[in-house]
Amino acid sequence: MNLENNFIKHSKEYIFSDNKILSNQRESAFKKITQKNYDKKNNESLKNITINDLSKFDYFYKPIKEDPTVSLTDDLNYEIKLFNGICKHYEDDFIEIRNLTNLDFKTLLNQDNNNLDDIIIDFNKIFLNSGIFFNIKSEAKLNIRLTHETSDNFTIFQNNFINFKKRCKVKLEDNFNLTNNSINNINYNINVEEDATIKHNIFQNFANSNKLYLTSNTVCEKKSSYSQNTYNFSDGFVRNFHHVKLNGEFSNASLRGCFFLKDKNICSNKTNVKHNAENCISDQTYKGILNDHSKASYYSNTFVSENAQKTQGYQLSKGILLTDNCSFFSKPELRIFADDVKCSHGSTIGPVDESALYYLRSRGISKNDAMKMIISSFIQEDLQNLDKDIAERVSKNLSDYLTSLVND
Amino acid sequence: MDTRTSQTLDKYAQDKYKYGFITEIESDRPQKGLNEETIKFISKKKNEPEWMLTWRLNCYKKWLKMSDPQWANLKFPKIDYQDIYYYSAPKGFEEKPKDLSEVDPKLIETYNKLGIPLEEQKVLAGVAVDAVFDSVSVATTYKGELEKLGIVFCSISEAVHKHPELVKKYLGSVIPPGDHSFSALNSAVFTDGSFVYIPENVKCPMELSTYFRINAEDTGQFERTLIIADKGSYVSYLEGCTAPQRDTNQLHAANVELIALENAEIKYSTVQNWYPGDEEGKGGIYNFVTKRGLCKGKNSKISWTQVETGSALTWKYPSCILKGDNSIGEFYSVAITNNFQQADTGTKMTHIGKNTRSKIISKGISLGYSQNTYRGNVSFLKKADKARNYTQCDSLLVGNKCGAHTIPYIDSKNNSAIIEHEASTSKINEDQLYYCRQRGLSHEEAVSLIVNGFCKQVLQELPMEFAVEAQKLVSISLEGSVG
């Protein structure tokens, strides 16, 4: 079904369909996308995405009976399940979680992503059908495990707001449990208040027929810390676009990611850090392994505004290409307007190191094992700083990936 | 020529015509604006053959359908193409300054700082020198020597007449006129430029430079250069000069094409120091240059070296297409922007052949309110087995009103190719500054010394005489903004 039919036919089903201002916003976003001379070719947000995939889909969304849950394994560990973008309303001394309602339109109006020129975000605006509000209260120290479950053929356009209050310390884990043929366009607006420390781990491992467009916009206030790790083992299409604004002094952000691709997998990544205050540190590191006919892209961007002196910004992108048919594109950007800064970026793309391979093989290790060793060592350094359970999960997935790779 | 003769000649050259009648000089300018008539006018003025005119008109038709490229990080008002003269004949003696005393003293001061000889100063400042002075006569002897080796070095309009087969074969073969709007524009209205052909197995014994070519002045705003190095040959070409040049044309859109056949090597060095506009950012030249080299044959090599200090706007990406197996592309660049200058410069290395190698060293220095961008594209196509790239781009910021940007595009489609890219941005190291100051250097001298050291990797790639002047140029460009 084409875009226009989807838009008209389901226009009453989206939330806020009765709100005039938001409806107008939708209309204008729709017009922007559909106008003929809109430059889609050079738009970074569409790298590795075919416009047909986006514009021709069957919009499908209805409430289903299965209930979302919030459960506590012990005092500190929360298990939260979202079904098709819907959560269970829950509140205790530490957290509050609820669904987006028609009364929240002001928050939506105020969200600050209009200048991104991101078509996926435009789609999210147009077809918005779910969203959650998530508050983590101040001083809370928690582990949260969030699972997104999407049923067959569902199209989810979700806009989430997460607010980490002052001095909280949270480990947030995002899991995607997607069945078949689903489209998930998920946008996070994350606010990290003063002195809060957030570790955000994202696991993506799902079947070929699903698509996930994950975008996050994070704002860090004074002395806060936000570190994100993304692990993409999925067969389906994944787009990871993560933006951080360092608005408070002495805040720091780290956006890291690993992707492991095979067959005809495609993945599109972008990280963007904007330094608006002094003495902030940022780190953007993405590593990828590509096999068969896979394709990946990585944009990274460090923006240092005029008053953000004493900034330190680092970027690194590393890609290993295992066959001649895969391709990797990277564009590490630095835009700097302040002079007292230390910023750097590095980028490498290449095959597995021949001499390392030779060294291992000359010691009697088979080629397959040698490859495995080299590839896992490529990722290993990132696993060292992770918590044990997460590191184990990554290693498990990695060894699955390596087995599939060697058996080809 | 003895001194007396030259004095006499000078005297007569400086005298105004005493006898009071004026020859009406036919106005050699077409009407302002760009249309088919303008192109026909240019072509007719140059007495070009029919095929050349057809080519120009085709390019013009392409240009009509195109809009200006938007990718650059530059801010400037929209160019009104109908408000430009597209052809101007060399100026008559009447319009030129009579001697150096009539030239802007600021300009002379810079010449002296750069250590440019007096006679050359006159040529650079456009003083009407009717007498054949030393450097020109040197040029004629050089010309004889080049002819003996079979090297063709002439203006492109001359080449259209004398070597139409070469021009037809190669013009527009590296930069297709339809590439982007500036290349189409240049192809339609180019007025002059250099043409170089080096025959098989000839090593050009000297550095070719527009300097030594007679009638080199007023090559104009739409310059077109074509250099062909046949099998096994070598040439080093110098463009521009360190001296500031005052040019009245605001828009420059030059095209430079290099072709290196098997085992050939071309070294192309540029020093650009055009008028950057005044301290408030008014005026200055818009420099939109397309430079591209094609390593067509096996084992060929093209090397670009550039020092960019002038122009209000610089839009320039000297590129290499590495088509032949084992071919090499190099790019060395220093870009200094001061006051309100904006530069968006870099390179594009396209690896097509096997074992192709490229190296990019770029140094950007921004001062004042300027914006300096490195934009580079390195791509490995599927057949570029074992290709290799190394990129290093460093930026230096002086002051907190300026910006330094690094935007590399890296694309690999081959798994045996290796790409390495690294970049850093920082300010001048306080320790180094302190060390220099302690040894009695003034703040300005210290900064200039450090910046020169920062650029050394690139400056040493320049031919000898350029390198010395370029170092001084770097110091001059920093003046007034440090401290």
CSV table of N, CA and C in Angstrom, one decimal, chain A residues 147-209:
chain,number,residue,atom,x,y,z
A,147,THR,N,11.8,-4.9,27.5
A,147,THR,CA,11.7,-5.8,26.3
A,147,THR,C,10.6,-5.3,25.4
A,148,HIS,N,10.9,-5.1,24.2
A,148,HIS,CA,9.9,-4.6,23.2
A,148,HIS,C,9.4,-5.9,22.4
A,149,GLU,N,8.1,-6.2,22.6
A,149,GLU,CA,7.6,-7.3,21.8
A,149,GLU,C,6.6,-6.8,20.8
A,150,THR,N,6.9,-7.2,19.6
A,150,THR,CA,6.0,-6.8,18.5
A,150,THR,C,5.4,-8.0,17.8
A,151,SER,N,4.1,-8.1,17.6
A,151,SER,CA,3.5,-9.2,17.0
A,151,SER,C,3.7,-9.1,15.4
A,152,ASP,N,3.3,-10.3,14.8
A,152,ASP,CA,3.4,-10.4,13.4
A,152,ASP,C,2.7,-9.2,12.7
A,153,ASN,N,3.4,-8.7,11.6
A,153,ASN,CA,2.9,-7.7,10.7
A,153,ASN,C,2.6,-6.3,11.3
A,154,PHE,N,2.9,-6.1,12.6
A,154,PHE,CA,2.6,-4.8,13.2
A,154,PHE,C,3.5,-3.7,12.7
A,155,THR,N,3.0,-2.6,12.6
A,155,THR,CA,3.8,-1.4,12.3
A,155,THR,C,3.8,-0.5,13.5
A,156,ILE,N,4.9,-0.4,14.2
A,156,ILE,CA,5.0,0.4,15.4
A,156,ILE,C,5.7,1.7,15.1
A,157,PHE,N,5.0,2.8,15.5
A,157,PHE,CA,5.6,4.1,15.4
A,157,PHE,C,5.5,4.7,16.8
A,158,GLN,N,6.6,4.7,17.5
A,158,GLN,CA,6.6,4.9,18.9
A,158,GLN,C,7.5,6.1,19.3
A,159,ASN,N,7.0,6.9,20.2
A,159,ASN,CA,7.8,8.0,20.7
A,159,ASN,C,7.9,7.9,22.2
A,160,ASN,N,9.1,7.7,22.7
A,160,ASN,CA,9.2,7.5,24.2
A,160,ASN,C,9.9,8.6,24.8
A,161,PHE,N,9.5,8.9,26.1
A,161,PHE,CA,10.2,9.9,26.8
A,161,PHE,C,10.7,9.3,28.1
A,162,ILE,N,12.0,9.4,28.3
A,162,ILE,CA,12.6,8.9,29.5
A,162,ILE,C,13.3,10.0,30.3
A,163,ASN,N,13.0,10.1,31.5
A,163,ASN,CA,13.5,11.2,32.3
A,163,ASN,C,14.3,10.6,33.5
A,164,PHE,N,15.6,10.8,33.5
A,164,PHE,CA,16.4,10.3,34.6
A,164,PHE,C,16.6,11.5,35.6
A,165,LYS,N,16.0,11.4,36.7
A,165,LYS,CA,16.1,12.5,37.7
A,165,LYS,C,17.5,12.6,38.3
A,166,LYS,N,17.6,13.7,39.1
A,166,LYS,CA,18.9,14.0,39.7
A,166,LYS,C,19.5,12.8,40.5
A,167,ARG,N,20.8,12.6,40.3
A,167,ARG,CA,21.6,11.7,41.1
A,167,ARG,C,21.1,10.2,41.0
A,168,CYS,N,20.3,9.9,40.0
A,168,CYS,CA,20.0,8.5,39.9
A,168,CYS,C,21.1,7.7,39.2
A,169,LYS,N,21.1,6.4,39.4
A,169,LYS,CA,22.1,5.6,38.9
A,169,LYS,C,21.4,4.4,38.3
A,170,VAL,N,21.4,4.3,37.0
A,170,VAL,CA,20.5,3.3,36.3
A,170,VAL,C,21.3,2.5,35.2
A,171,LYS,N,21.0,1.2,35.2
A,171,LYS,CA,21.4,0.4,34.1
A,171,LYS,C,20.2,0.0,33.3
A,172,LEU,N,20.1,0.5,32.1
A,172,LEU,CA,18.9,0.2,31.3
A,172,LEU,C,19.3,-0.7,30.2
A,173,GLU,N,18.4,-1.7,30.0
A,173,GLU,CA,18.8,-2.7,29.0
A,173,GLU,C,17.6,-2.8,28.0
A,174,ASP,N,17.8,-2.6,26.8
A,174,ASP,CA,16.8,-2.7,25.8
A,174,ASP,C,16.9,-3.9,25.0
A,175,ASN,N,15.8,-4.7,24.9
A,175,ASN,CA,15.8,-5.9,24.1
A,175,ASN,C,14.7,-5.9,23.1
A,176,PHE,N,14.9,-6.4,22.0
A,176,PHE,CA,13.9,-6.4,20.9
A,176,PHE,C,13.5,-7.8,20.6
A,177,ASN,N,12.3,-8.1,20.9
A,177,ASN,CA,11.8,-9.5,20.7
A,177,ASN,C,10.7,-9.4,19.6
A,178,LEU,N,11.2,-9.4,18.4
A,178,LEU,CA,10.3,-9.2,17.3
A,178,LEU,C,10.0,-10.5,16.6
A,179,THR,N,8.7,-10.7,16.2
A,179,THR,CA,8.4,-12.0,15.6
A,179,THR,C,8.6,-11.9,14.1
A,180,ASN,N,7.6,-11.6,13.3
A,180,ASN,CA,7.7,-11.6,11.9
A,180,ASN,C,7.2,-10.4,11.2
A,181,ASN,N,7.9,-9.9,10.2
A,181,ASN,CA,7.4,-8.9,9.3
A,181,ASN,C,6.9,-7.6,10.0
A,182,SER,N,7.6,-7.3,11.0
A,182,SER,CA,7.2,-6.0,11.7
A,182,SER,C,8.0,-4.8,11.3
A,183,ILE,N,7.4,-3.7,11.4
A,183,ILE,CA,8.2,-2.5,11.2
A,183,ILE,C,8.2,-1.7,12.6
A,184,ASN,N,9.4,-1.4,13.1
A,184,ASN,CA,9.5,-0.7,14.4
A,184,ASN,C,10.2,0.6,14.2
A,185,ASN,N,9.5,1.7,14.3
A,185,ASN,CA,10.1,3.0,14.2
A,185,ASN,C,10.1,3.6,15.6
A,186,ILE,N,11.1,3.5,16.3
A,186,ILE,CA,11.1,3.9,17.7
A,186,ILE,C,12.0,5.1,18.0
A,187,ASN,N,11.5,6.0,18.6
A,187,ASN,CA,12.3,7.2,18.9
A,187,ASN,C,12.3,7.4,20.5
A,188,TYR,N,13.5,7.6,21.0
A,188,TYR,CA,13.7,7.9,22.4
A,188,TYR,C,14.0,9.3,22.6
A,189,ASN,N,13.4,10.0,23.6
A,189,ASN,CA,13.8,11.3,24.0
A,189,ASN,C,14.3,11.1,25.5
A,190,ILE,N,15.6,11.2,25.7
A,190,ILE,CA,16.1,10.9,27.0
A,190,ILE,C,16.7,12.1,27.6
A,191,ASN,N,16.3,12.4,28.9
A,191,ASN,CA,16.9,13.5,29.6
A,191,ASN,C,17.6,13.0,30.8
A,192,VAL,N,18.9,13.4,30.9
A,192,VAL,CA,19.7,12.9,32.0
A,192,VAL,C,20.0,14.1,32.9
A,193,GLU,N,19.4,14.2,34.0
A,193,GLU,CA,19.6,15.3,34.9
A,193,GLU,C,20.9,15.3,35.7
A,194,GLU,N,21.1,16.4,36.4
A,194,GLU,CA,22.4,16.5,37.1
A,194,GLU,C,22.9,15.3,37.9
A,195,ASP,N,24.1,15.0,37.8
A,195,ASP,CA,24.8,13.9,38.5
A,195,ASP,C,24.2,12.5,38.3
A,196,ALA,N,23.4,12.4,37.3
A,196,ALA,CA,22.8,11.0,37.1
A,196,ALA,C,23.8,10.3,36.2
A,197,THR,N,23.9,9.0,36.5
A,197,THR,CA,24.8,8.1,35.7
A,197,THR,C,24.0,7.0,35.0
A,198,ILE,N,24.0,7.0,33.7
A,198,ILE,CA,23.2,6.0,33.0
A,198,ILE,C,24.0,5.1,32.2
A,199,LYS,N,23.7,3.8,32.3
A,199,LYS,CA,24.3,2.9,31.3
A,199,LYS,C,23.2,2.3,30.5
A,200,HIS,N,23.3,2.4,29.3
A,200,HIS,CA,22.2,2.0,28.4
A,200,HIS,C,22.7,1.0,27.4
A,201,ASN,N,22.3,-0.3,27.6
A,201,ASN,CA,22.7,-1.3,26.7
A,201,ASN,C,21.6,-1.7,25.7
A,202,ILE,N,21.9,-1.8,24.5
A,202,ILE,CA,20.8,-2.2,23.5
A,202,ILE,C,21.2,-3.4,22.8
A,203,PHE,N,20.4,-4.4,22.8
A,203,PHE,CA,20.6,-5.7,22.1
A,203,PHE,C,19.7,-5.8,20.9
A,204,GLN,N,20.2,-6.0,19.8
A,204,GLN,CA,19.3,-6.2,18.6
A,204,GLN,C,19.7,-7.5,18.0
A,205,ASN,N,18.7,-8.4,18.1
A,205,ASN,CA,18.9,-9.8,17.5
A,205,ASN,C,17.6,-10.3,17.1
A,206,PHE,N,17.2,-10.1,15.9
A,206,PHE,CA,15.9,-10.6,15.4
A,206,PHE,C,15.9,-11.1,14.0
A,207,ALA,N,14.8,-11.6,13.5
A,207,ALA,CA,14.8,-12.3,12.2
A,207,ALA,C,14.7,-11.4,11.1
A,208,ASN,N,15.1,-11.9,10.0
A,208,ASN,CA,15.2,-11.2,8.7
A,208,ASN,C,14.1,-10.3,8.3
A,209,SER,N,12.9,-10.8,8.6
A,209,SER,CA,11.7,-10.0,8.0
A,209,SER,C,11.4,-8.8,8.7
